[in-house]
Short mmCIF file of C-alpha atoms in Angstrom, two decimals:
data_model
loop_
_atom_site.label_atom_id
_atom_site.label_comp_id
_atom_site.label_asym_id
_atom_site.label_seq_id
_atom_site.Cartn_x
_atom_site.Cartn_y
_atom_site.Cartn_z
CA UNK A 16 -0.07 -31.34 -69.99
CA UNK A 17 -2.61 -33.67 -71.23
CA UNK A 18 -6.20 -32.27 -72.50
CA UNK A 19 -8.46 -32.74 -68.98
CA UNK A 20 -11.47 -34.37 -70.74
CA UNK A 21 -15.11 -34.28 -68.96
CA UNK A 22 -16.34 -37.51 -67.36
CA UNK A 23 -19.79 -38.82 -65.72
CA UNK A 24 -20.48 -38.26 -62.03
CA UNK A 25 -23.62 -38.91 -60.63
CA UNK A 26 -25.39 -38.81 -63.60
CA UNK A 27 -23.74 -35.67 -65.29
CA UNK A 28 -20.81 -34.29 -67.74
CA UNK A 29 -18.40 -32.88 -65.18
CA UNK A 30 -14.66 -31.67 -65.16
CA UNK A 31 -12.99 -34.87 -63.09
CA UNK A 32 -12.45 -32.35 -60.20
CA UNK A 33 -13.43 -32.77 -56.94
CA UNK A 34 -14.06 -30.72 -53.97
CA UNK A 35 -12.74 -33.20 -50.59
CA UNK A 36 -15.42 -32.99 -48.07
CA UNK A 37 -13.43 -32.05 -45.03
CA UNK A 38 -14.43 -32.97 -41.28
CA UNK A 39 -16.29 -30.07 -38.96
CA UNK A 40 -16.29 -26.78 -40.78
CA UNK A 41 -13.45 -27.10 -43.65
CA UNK A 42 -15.71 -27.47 -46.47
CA UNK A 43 -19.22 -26.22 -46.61
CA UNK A 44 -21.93 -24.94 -48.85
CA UNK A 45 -20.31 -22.44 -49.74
CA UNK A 46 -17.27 -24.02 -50.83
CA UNK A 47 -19.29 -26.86 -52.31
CA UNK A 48 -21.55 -24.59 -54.31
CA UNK A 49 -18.41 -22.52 -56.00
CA UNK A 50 -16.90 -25.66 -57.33
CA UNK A 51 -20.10 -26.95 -58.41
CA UNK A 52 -20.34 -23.59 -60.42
CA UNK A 53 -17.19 -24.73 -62.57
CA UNK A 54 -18.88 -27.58 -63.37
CA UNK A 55 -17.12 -29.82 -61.29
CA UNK A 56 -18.27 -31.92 -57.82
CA UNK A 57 -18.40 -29.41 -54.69
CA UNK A 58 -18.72 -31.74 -51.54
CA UNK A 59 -19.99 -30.18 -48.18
CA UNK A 60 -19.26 -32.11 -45.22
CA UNK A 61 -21.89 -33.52 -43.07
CA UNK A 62 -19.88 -34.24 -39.79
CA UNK A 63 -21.95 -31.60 -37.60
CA UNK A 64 -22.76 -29.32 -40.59
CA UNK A 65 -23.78 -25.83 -39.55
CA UNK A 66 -27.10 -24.74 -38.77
CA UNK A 67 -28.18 -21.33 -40.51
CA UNK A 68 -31.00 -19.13 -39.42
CA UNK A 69 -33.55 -17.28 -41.41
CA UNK A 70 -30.82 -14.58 -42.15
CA UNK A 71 -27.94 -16.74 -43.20
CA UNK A 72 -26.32 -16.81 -39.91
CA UNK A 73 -24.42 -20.03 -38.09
CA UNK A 74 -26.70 -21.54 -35.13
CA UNK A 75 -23.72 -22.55 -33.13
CA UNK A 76 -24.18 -25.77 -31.19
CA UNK A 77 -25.61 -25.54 -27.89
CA UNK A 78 -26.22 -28.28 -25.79
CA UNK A 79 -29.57 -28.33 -22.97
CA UNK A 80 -29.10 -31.80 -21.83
CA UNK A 81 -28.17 -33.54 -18.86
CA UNK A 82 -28.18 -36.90 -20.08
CA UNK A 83 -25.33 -38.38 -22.76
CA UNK A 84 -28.29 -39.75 -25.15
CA UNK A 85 -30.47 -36.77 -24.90
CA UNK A 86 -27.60 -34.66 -25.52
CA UNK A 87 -27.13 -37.17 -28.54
CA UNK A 88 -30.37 -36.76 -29.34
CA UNK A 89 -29.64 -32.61 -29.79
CA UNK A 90 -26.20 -32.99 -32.04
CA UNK A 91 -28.33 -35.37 -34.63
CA UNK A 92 -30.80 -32.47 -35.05
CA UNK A 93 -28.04 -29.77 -35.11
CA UNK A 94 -26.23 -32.25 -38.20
CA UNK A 95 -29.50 -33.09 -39.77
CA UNK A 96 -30.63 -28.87 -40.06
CA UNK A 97 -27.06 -28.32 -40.95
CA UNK A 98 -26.93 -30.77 -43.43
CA UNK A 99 -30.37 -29.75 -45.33
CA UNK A 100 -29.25 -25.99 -45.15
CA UNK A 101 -25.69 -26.47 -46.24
CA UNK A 102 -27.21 -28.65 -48.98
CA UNK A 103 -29.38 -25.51 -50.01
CA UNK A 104 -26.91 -23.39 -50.06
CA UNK A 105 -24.12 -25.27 -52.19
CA UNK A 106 -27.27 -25.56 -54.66
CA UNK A 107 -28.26 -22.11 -54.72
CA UNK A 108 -24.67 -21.04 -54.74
CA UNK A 109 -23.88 -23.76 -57.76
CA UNK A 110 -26.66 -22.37 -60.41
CA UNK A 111 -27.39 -25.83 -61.33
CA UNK A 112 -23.89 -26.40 -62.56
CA UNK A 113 -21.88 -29.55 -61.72
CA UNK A 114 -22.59 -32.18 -58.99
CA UNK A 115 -22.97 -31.41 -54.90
CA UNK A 116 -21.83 -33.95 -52.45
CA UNK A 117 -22.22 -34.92 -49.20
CA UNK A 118 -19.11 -36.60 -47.49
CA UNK A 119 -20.06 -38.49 -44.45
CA UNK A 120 -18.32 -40.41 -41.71
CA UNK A 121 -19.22 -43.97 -41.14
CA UNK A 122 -18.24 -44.42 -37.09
CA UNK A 123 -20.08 -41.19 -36.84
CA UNK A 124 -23.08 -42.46 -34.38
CA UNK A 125 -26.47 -42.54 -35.99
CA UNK A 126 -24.44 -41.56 -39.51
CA UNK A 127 -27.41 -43.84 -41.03
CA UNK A 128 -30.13 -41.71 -39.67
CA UNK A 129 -28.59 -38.43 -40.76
CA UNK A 130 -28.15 -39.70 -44.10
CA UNK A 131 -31.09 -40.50 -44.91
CA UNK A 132 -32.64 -37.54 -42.77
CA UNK A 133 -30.72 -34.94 -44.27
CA UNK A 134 -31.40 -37.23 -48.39
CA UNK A 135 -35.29 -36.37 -47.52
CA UNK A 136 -35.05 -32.76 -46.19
CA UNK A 137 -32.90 -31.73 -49.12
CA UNK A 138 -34.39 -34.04 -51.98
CA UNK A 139 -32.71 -33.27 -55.45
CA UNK A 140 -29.91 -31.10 -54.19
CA UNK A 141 -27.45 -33.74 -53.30
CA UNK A 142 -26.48 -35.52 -56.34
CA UNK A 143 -23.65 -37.80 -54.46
CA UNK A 144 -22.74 -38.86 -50.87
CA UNK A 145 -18.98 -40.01 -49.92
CA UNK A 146 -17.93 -41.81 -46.93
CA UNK A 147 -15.52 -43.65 -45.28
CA UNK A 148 -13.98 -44.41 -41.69
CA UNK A 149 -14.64 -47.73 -41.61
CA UNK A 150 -16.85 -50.22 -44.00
CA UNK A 151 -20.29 -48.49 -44.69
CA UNK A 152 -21.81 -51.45 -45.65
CA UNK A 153 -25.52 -50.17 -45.84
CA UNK A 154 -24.10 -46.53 -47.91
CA UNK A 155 -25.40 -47.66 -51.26
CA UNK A 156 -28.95 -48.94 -49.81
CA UNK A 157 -29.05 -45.59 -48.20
CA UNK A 158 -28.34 -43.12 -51.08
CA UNK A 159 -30.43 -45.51 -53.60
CA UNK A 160 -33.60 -45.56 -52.00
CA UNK A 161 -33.33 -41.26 -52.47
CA UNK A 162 -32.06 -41.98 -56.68
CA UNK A 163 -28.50 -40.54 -55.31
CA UNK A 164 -25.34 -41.80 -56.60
CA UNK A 165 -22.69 -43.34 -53.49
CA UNK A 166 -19.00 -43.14 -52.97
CA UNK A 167 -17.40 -45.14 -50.87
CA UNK A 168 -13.91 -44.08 -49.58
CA UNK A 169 -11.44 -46.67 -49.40
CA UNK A 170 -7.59 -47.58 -49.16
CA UNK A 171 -7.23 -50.89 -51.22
CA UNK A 172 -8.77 -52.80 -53.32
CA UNK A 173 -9.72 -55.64 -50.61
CA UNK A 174 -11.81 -53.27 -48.92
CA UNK A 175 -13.82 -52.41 -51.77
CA UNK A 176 -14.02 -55.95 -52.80
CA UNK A 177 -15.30 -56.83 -49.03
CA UNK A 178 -17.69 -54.09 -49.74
CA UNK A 179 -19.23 -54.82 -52.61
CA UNK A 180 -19.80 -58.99 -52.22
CA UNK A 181 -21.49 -58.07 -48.80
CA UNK A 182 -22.97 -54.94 -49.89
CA UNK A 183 -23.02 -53.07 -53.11
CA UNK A 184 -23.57 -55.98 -55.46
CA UNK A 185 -27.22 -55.66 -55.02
CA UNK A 186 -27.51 -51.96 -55.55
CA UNK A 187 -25.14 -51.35 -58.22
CA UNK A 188 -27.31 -48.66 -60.54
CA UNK A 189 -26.08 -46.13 -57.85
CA UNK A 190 -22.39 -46.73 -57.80
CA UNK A 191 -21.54 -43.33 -59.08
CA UNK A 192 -17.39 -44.12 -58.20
CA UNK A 193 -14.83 -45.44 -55.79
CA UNK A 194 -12.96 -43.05 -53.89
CA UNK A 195 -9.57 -44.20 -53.40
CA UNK A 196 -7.77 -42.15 -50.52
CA UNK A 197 -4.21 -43.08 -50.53
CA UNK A 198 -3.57 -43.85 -46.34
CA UNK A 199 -0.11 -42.25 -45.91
CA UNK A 200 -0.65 -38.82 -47.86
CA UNK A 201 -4.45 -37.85 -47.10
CA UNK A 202 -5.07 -35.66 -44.51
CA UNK A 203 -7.84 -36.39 -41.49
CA UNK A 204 -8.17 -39.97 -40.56
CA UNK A 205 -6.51 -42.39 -42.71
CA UNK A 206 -7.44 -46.24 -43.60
CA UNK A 207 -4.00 -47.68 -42.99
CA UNK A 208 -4.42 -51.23 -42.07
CA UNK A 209 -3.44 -53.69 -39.35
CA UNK A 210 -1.03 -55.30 -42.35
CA UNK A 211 0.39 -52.03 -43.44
CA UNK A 212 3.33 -49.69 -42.53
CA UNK A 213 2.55 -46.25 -41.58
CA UNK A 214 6.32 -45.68 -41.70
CA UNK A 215 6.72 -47.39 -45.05
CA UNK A 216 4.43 -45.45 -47.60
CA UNK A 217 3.47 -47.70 -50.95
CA UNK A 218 3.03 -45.72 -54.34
CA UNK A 219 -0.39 -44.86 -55.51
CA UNK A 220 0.22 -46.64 -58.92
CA UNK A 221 0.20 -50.26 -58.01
CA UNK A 222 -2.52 -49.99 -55.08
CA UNK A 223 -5.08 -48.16 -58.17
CA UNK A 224 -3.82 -50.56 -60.91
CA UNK A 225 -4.67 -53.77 -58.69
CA UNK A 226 -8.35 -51.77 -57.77
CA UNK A 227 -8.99 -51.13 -61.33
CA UNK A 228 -8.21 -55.00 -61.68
CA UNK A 229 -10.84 -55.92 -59.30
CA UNK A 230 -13.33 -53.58 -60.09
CA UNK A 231 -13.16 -54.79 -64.11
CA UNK A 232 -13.44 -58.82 -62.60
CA UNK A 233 -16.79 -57.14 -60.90
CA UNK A 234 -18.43 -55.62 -64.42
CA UNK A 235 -17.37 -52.26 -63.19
CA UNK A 236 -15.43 -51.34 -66.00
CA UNK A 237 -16.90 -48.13 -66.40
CA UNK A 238 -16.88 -47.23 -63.01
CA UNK A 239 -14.27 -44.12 -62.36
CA UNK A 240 -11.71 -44.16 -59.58
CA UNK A 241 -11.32 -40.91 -57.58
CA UNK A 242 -8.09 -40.50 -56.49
CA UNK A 243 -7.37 -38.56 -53.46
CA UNK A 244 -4.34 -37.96 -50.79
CA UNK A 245 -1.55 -36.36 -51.62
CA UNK A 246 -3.20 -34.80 -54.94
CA UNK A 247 -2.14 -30.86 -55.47
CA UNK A 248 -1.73 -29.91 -59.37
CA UNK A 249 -2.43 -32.32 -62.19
CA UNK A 250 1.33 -32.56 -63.95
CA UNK A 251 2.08 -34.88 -60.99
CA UNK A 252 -0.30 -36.99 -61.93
CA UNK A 253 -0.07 -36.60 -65.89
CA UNK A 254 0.76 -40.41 -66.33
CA UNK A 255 -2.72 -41.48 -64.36
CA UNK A 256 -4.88 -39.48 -66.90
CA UNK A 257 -6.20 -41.69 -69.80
CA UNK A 258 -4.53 -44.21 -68.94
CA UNK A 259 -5.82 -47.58 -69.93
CA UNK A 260 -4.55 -49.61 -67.09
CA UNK A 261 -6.57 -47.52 -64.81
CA UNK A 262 -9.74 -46.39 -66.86
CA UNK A 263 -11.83 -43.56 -66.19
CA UNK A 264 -10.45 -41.64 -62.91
CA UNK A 265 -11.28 -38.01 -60.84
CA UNK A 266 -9.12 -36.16 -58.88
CA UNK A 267 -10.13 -34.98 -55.44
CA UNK A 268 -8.48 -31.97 -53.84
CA UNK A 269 -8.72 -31.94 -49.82
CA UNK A 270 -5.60 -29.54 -49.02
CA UNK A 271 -5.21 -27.10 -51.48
CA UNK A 272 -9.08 -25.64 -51.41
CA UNK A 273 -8.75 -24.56 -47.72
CA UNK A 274 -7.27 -22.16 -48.76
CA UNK A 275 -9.64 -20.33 -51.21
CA UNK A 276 -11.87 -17.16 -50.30
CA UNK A 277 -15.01 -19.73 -49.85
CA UNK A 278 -12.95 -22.28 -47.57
CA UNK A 279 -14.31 -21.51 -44.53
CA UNK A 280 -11.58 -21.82 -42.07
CA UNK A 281 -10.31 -19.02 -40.30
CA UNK A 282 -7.81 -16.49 -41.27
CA UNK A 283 -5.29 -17.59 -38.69
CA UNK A 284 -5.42 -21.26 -40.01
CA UNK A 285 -4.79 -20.12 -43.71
CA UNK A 286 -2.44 -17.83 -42.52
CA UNK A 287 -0.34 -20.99 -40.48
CA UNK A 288 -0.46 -23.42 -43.66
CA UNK A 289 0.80 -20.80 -46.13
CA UNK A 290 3.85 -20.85 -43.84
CA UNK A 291 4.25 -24.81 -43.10
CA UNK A 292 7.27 -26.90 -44.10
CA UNK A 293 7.83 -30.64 -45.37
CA UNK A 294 6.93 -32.91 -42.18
CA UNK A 295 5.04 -30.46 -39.93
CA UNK A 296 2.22 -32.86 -40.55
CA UNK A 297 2.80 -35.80 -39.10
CA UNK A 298 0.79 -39.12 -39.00
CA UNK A 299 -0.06 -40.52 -35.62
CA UNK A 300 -2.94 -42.52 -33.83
CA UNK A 301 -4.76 -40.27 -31.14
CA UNK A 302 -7.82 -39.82 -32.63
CA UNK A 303 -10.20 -41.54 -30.38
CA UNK A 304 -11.65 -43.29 -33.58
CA UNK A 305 -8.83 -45.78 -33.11
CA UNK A 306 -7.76 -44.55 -36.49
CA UNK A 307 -4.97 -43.19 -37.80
CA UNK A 308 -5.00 -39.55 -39.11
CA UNK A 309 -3.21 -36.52 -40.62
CA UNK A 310 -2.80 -33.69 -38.85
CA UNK A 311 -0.41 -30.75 -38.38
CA UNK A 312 2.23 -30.52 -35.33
CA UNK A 313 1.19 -27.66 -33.38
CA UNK A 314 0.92 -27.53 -28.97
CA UNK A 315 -1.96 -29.63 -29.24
CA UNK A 316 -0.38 -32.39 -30.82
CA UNK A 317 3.08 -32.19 -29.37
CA UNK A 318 1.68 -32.26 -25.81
CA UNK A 319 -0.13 -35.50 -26.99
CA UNK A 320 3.03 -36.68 -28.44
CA UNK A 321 4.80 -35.60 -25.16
CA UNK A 322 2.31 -37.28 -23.00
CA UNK A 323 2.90 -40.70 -25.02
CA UNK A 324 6.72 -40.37 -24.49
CA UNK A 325 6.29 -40.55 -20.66
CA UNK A 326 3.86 -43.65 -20.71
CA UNK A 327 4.79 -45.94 -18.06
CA UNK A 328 3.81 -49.55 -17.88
CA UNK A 329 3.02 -51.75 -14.64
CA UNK A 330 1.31 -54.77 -12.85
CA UNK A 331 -1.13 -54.10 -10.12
CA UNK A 332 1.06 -56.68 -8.10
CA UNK A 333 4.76 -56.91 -7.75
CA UNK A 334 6.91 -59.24 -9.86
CA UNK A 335 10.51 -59.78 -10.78
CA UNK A 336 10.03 -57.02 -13.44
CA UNK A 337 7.86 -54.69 -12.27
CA UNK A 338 8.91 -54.99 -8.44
CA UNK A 339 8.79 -50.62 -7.57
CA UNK A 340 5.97 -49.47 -5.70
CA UNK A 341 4.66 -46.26 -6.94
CA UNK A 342 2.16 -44.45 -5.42
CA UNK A 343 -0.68 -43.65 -7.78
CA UNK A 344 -2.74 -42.10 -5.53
CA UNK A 345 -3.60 -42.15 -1.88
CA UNK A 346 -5.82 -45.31 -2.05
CA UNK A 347 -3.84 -47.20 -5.12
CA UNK A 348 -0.35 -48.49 -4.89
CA UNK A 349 1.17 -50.15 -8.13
CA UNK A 350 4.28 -51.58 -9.33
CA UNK A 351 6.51 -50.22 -12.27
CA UNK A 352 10.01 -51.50 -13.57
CA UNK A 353 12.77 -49.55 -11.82
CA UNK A 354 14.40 -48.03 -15.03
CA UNK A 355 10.80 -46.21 -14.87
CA UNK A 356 11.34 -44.84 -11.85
CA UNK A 357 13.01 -41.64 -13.14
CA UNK A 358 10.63 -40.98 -15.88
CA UNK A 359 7.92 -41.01 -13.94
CA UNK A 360 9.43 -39.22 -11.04
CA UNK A 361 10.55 -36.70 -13.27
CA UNK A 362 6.93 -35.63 -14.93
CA UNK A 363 5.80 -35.12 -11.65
CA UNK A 364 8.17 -32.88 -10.18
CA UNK A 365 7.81 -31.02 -13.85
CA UNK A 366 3.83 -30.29 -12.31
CA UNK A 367 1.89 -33.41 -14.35
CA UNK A 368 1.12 -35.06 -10.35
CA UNK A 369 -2.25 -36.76 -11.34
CA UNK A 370 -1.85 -39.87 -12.84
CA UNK A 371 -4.09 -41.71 -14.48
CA UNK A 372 -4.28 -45.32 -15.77
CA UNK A 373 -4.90 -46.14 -19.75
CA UNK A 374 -6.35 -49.57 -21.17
CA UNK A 375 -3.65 -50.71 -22.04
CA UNK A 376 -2.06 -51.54 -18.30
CA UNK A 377 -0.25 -48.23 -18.53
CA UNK A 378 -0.17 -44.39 -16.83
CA UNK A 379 0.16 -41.59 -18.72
CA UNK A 380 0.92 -37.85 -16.26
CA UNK A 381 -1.59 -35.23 -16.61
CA UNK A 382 -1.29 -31.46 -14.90
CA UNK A 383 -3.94 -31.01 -12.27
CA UNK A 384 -5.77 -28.19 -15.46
CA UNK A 385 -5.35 -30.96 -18.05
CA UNK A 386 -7.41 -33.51 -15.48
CA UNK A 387 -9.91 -30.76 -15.06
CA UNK A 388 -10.44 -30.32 -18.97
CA UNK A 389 -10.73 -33.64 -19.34
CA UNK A 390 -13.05 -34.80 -16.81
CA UNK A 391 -15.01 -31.76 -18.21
CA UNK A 392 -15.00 -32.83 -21.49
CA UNK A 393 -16.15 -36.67 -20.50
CA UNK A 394 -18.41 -34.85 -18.74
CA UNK A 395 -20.15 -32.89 -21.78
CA UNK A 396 -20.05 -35.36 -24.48
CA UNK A 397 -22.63 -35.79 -26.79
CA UNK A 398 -22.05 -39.38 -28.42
CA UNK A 399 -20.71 -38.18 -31.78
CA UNK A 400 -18.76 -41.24 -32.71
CA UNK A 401 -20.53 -44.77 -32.48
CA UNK A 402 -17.45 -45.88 -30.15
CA UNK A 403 -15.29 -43.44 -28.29
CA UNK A 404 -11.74 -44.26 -27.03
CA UNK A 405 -11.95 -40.88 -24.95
CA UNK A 406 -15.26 -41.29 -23.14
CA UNK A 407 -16.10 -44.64 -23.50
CA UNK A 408 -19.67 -43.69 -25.08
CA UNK A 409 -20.98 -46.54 -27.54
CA UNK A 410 -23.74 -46.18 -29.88
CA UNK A 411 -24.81 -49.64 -29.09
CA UNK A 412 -24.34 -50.64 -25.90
CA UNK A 413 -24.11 -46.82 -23.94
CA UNK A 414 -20.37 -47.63 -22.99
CA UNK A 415 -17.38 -49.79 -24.41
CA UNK A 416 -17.01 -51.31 -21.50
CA UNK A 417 -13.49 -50.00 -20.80
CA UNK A 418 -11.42 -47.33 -19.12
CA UNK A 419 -11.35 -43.98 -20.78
CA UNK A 420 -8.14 -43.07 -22.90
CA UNK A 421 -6.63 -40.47 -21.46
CA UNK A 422 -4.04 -40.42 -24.70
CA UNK A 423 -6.68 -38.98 -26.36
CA UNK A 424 -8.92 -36.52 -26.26
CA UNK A 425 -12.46 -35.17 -26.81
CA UNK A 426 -12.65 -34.77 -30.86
CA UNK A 427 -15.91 -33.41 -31.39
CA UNK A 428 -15.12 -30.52 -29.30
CA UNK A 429 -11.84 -30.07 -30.93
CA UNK A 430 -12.73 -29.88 -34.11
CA UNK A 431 -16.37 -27.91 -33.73
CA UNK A 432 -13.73 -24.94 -31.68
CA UNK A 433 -11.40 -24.07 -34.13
CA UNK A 434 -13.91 -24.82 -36.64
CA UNK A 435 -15.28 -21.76 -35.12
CA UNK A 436 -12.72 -19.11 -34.60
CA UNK A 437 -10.80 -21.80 -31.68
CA UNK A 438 -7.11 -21.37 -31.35
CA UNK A 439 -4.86 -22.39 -33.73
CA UNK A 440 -2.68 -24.11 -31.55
CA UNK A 441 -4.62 -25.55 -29.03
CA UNK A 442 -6.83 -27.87 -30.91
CA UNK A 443 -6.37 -30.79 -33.45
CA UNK A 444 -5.74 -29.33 -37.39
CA UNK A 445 -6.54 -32.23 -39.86
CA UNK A 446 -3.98 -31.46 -43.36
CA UNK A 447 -2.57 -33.72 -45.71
CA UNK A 448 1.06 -34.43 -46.42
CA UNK A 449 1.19 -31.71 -49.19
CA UNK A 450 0.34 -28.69 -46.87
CA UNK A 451 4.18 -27.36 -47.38
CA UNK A 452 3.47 -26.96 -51.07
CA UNK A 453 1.40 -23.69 -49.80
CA UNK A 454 4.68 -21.89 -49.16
CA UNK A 455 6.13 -22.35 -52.95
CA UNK A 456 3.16 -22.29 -54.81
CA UNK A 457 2.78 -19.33 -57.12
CA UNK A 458 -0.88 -19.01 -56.65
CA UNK A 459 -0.52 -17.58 -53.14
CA UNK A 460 1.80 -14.99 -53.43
CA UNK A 461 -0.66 -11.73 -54.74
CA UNK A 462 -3.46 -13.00 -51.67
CA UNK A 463 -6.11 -15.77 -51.31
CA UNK A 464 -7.86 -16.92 -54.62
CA UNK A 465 -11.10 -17.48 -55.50
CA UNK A 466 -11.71 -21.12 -56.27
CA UNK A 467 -12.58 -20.62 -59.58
CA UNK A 468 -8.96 -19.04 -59.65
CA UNK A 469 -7.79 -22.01 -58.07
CA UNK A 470 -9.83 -24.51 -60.81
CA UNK A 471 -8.51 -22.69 -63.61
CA UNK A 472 -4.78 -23.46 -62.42
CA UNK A 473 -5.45 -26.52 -61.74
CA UNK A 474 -6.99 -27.51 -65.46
CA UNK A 475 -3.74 -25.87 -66.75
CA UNK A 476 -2.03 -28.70 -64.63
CA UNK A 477 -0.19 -26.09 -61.99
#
């Protein structure tokens, strides 16, 4: 194994090992702070951070409102408090040592204002911020106005490109690294493209050789690459460290540190990955985002995957194709194809009777509960993402302007539940590809480590 030599992240000597900043809940201040301690980069998410009061204790969430944007209004307080105190606590936790992080989403709504909300409250604790989910065009503005290095999360090279000639050229000083997430082994939401496979994964290699390429035509020579998806110990990667074709390069860990005594996700959702196998995470494109993401197969995702099987197209008048009337409901009659017939006739003699219509000129079959969840949900959300499939919220304009999803689902409540001590199998679990590596790895068979138990394998490249 190859000597692991220190390298420059926002602005100090650090091991090349990063903490992944993981959605609601999976990585924290706590977690951040303990990496940080081992002189490495400890990365706290800020997607509805939690809230702690005078005693160290979790506000939970707890919406007054009756109206969508005042409700808003409430969630970008919770995220900006949250933020500030997780920030304080990775810091006090850290000692001073290494780098903390903030990892943002981009299409989170008002991720602009939290940013820079949360950069003020906790001024000179957060030495980096990461993002991605989508192009955040104004990210390096943001962090340089506060003296904070940027990281923008990408999946090729013409992303970053697009982002830098619009965006980063003209605030380079803070350009602490790239973030290169490979689309088909991270876990969470993914930036597969409209040109690219999700069945047909590309090696890392080529995709990081022809970034490095564009990054040296740019003057960013020096600039390191952090690799990410699909990373677990360093002898996999042994022939990406010093290597000349692709410079100066980090690794970032997302799956491996949930599973530390600082990760802070439940017992029962350590306890489920330590016994996953190859494929029980599966790649699909629910998320309401419009993204695809990374997450493991469990009741909540098979009854999405279920409900997508017995999708049933029509035409709201009949034609040689679709020439079958089918009763919606009692005021709506529409056509399907006759080799439909069956299928749908089928799901609702099974008990999924209310059927509802998609935006895509389809029905999907719903139980009478799962209508009642849903309309609750609608009912209850609080704007998180700047566009939502699932409610049809926008950031910009109040709505999208089309029908709700109901292929989807509500993923702010999702994730904030089990987050939280939720269910295991009724909500979403974001994991990368590598989550099946639990059940062989050595490391976890005397208990949970620490994750400066966990660092110290990984420098020895197991």
């Amino acid at each position: 194994m190859k000597k692991l030599n220190s390298i420059i992240l926002s602005g100090k000597e650090v091991l090349p090992l990063v903490e992944g900043g993981k959605g609601i809940n999976a990585s924290n201040g706590r977690s951040a702070g303990a990496w940080a301690h081992e002189n490495c980069v400890g990365t706290f998410s800020g997607v509805s951070p939690d809230a702690l009061d005078n005693q160290g204790h979790v506000i939970l969430e707890h919406f007054t409102k009756r109206i969508r944007t005042e409700r808003h209004a409430e969630m970008v307080e919770y995220a900006v408090q949250g933020g500030i105190d997780q920030a304080k606590l990775a810091y006090e936790i850290s000692g001073g040592k290494g780098r903390i992080h903030m990892n943002m989403l981009w299409e989170m709504a008002d991720s602009e204002q939290m940013i820079e909300r949360i950069l003020q409250g906790a001024k000179g604790l957060i030495h980096g911020v990461t993002c991605g989910a989508g192009l955040p065009y104004h990210l390096g503005e943001l962090a340089s106005k506060y003296g904070v290095y940027y990281y923008p999360i990408i999946s090729s090279a013409r992303a970053f490109q697009i982002l830098w000639k619009r965006a980063y050229s003209k605030c380079a000083e803070f350009l602490g690294g790239v973030v290169y997430e490979d689309p088909w082994l991270a876990g969470g939401h993914n930036g597969l493209s409209n040109a690219e496979n999700p069945a047909q994964p590309e090696p890392p290699y080529n995709r990081l050789v022809e970034l490095r390429r564009v990054m040296r035509a740019l003057g960013l020579e020096k600039t390191p690459i952090i690799i990410a998806g699909g990373v677990w110990k360093l002898s996999d990667w042994e022939d990406y460290i010093d290597n000349p074709e692709l410079g100066d390069v980090a690794f970032q860990f997302g799956t491996r540190p949930m599973i530390t005594q600082e990760s802070p996700i439940s017992d029962a959702w350590k306890n489920l990955m330590l016994h996953l196998k190859k494929g029980d995470v599966i790649l699909q494109k629910f998320s309401p985002t419009g993204f695809f993401s990374s997450a493991i197969k469990n009741s909540f995702l098979e009854r999405l995957i279920e409900r997508q099987k017995g999708e049933v197209a029509f035409e709201n008048e009949p034609s040689e194709t679709f020439s079958h009337a089918f009763e919606m409901n009692a005021n709506r009659t529409i056509y399907i194809k006759p080799e439909d017939v069956q299928k749908a006739e089928r799901q609702i003699n099974e008990g999924f009777s209310v059927v509802q219509e998609t935006p895509d000129q389809t029905v999907v079959f719903l139980t009478p509960e799962e209508w009642q969840k849903m309309k609750k949900d609608r009912a209850e959300c609080v704007g998180c993402l700047s566009a939502c499939q699932f409610s049809t919220w926008s950031r910009a304009n109040g709505t999208t302007g089309k029908l709700p999803d109901p292929r989807t689902y509500c993923i702010h409540k999702t994730l904030y539940e089990v987050g939280h001590g939720g269910s295991i199998k009724d909500h979403l679990l974001f994991a990368g590809h590598q989550v099946y590596r639990f059940a062989t790895d050595p490391l976890y068979r005397n208990g949970i480590p620490t994750v400066k138990e966990l660092i110290e394998k990984i420098r020895q490249g197991d």
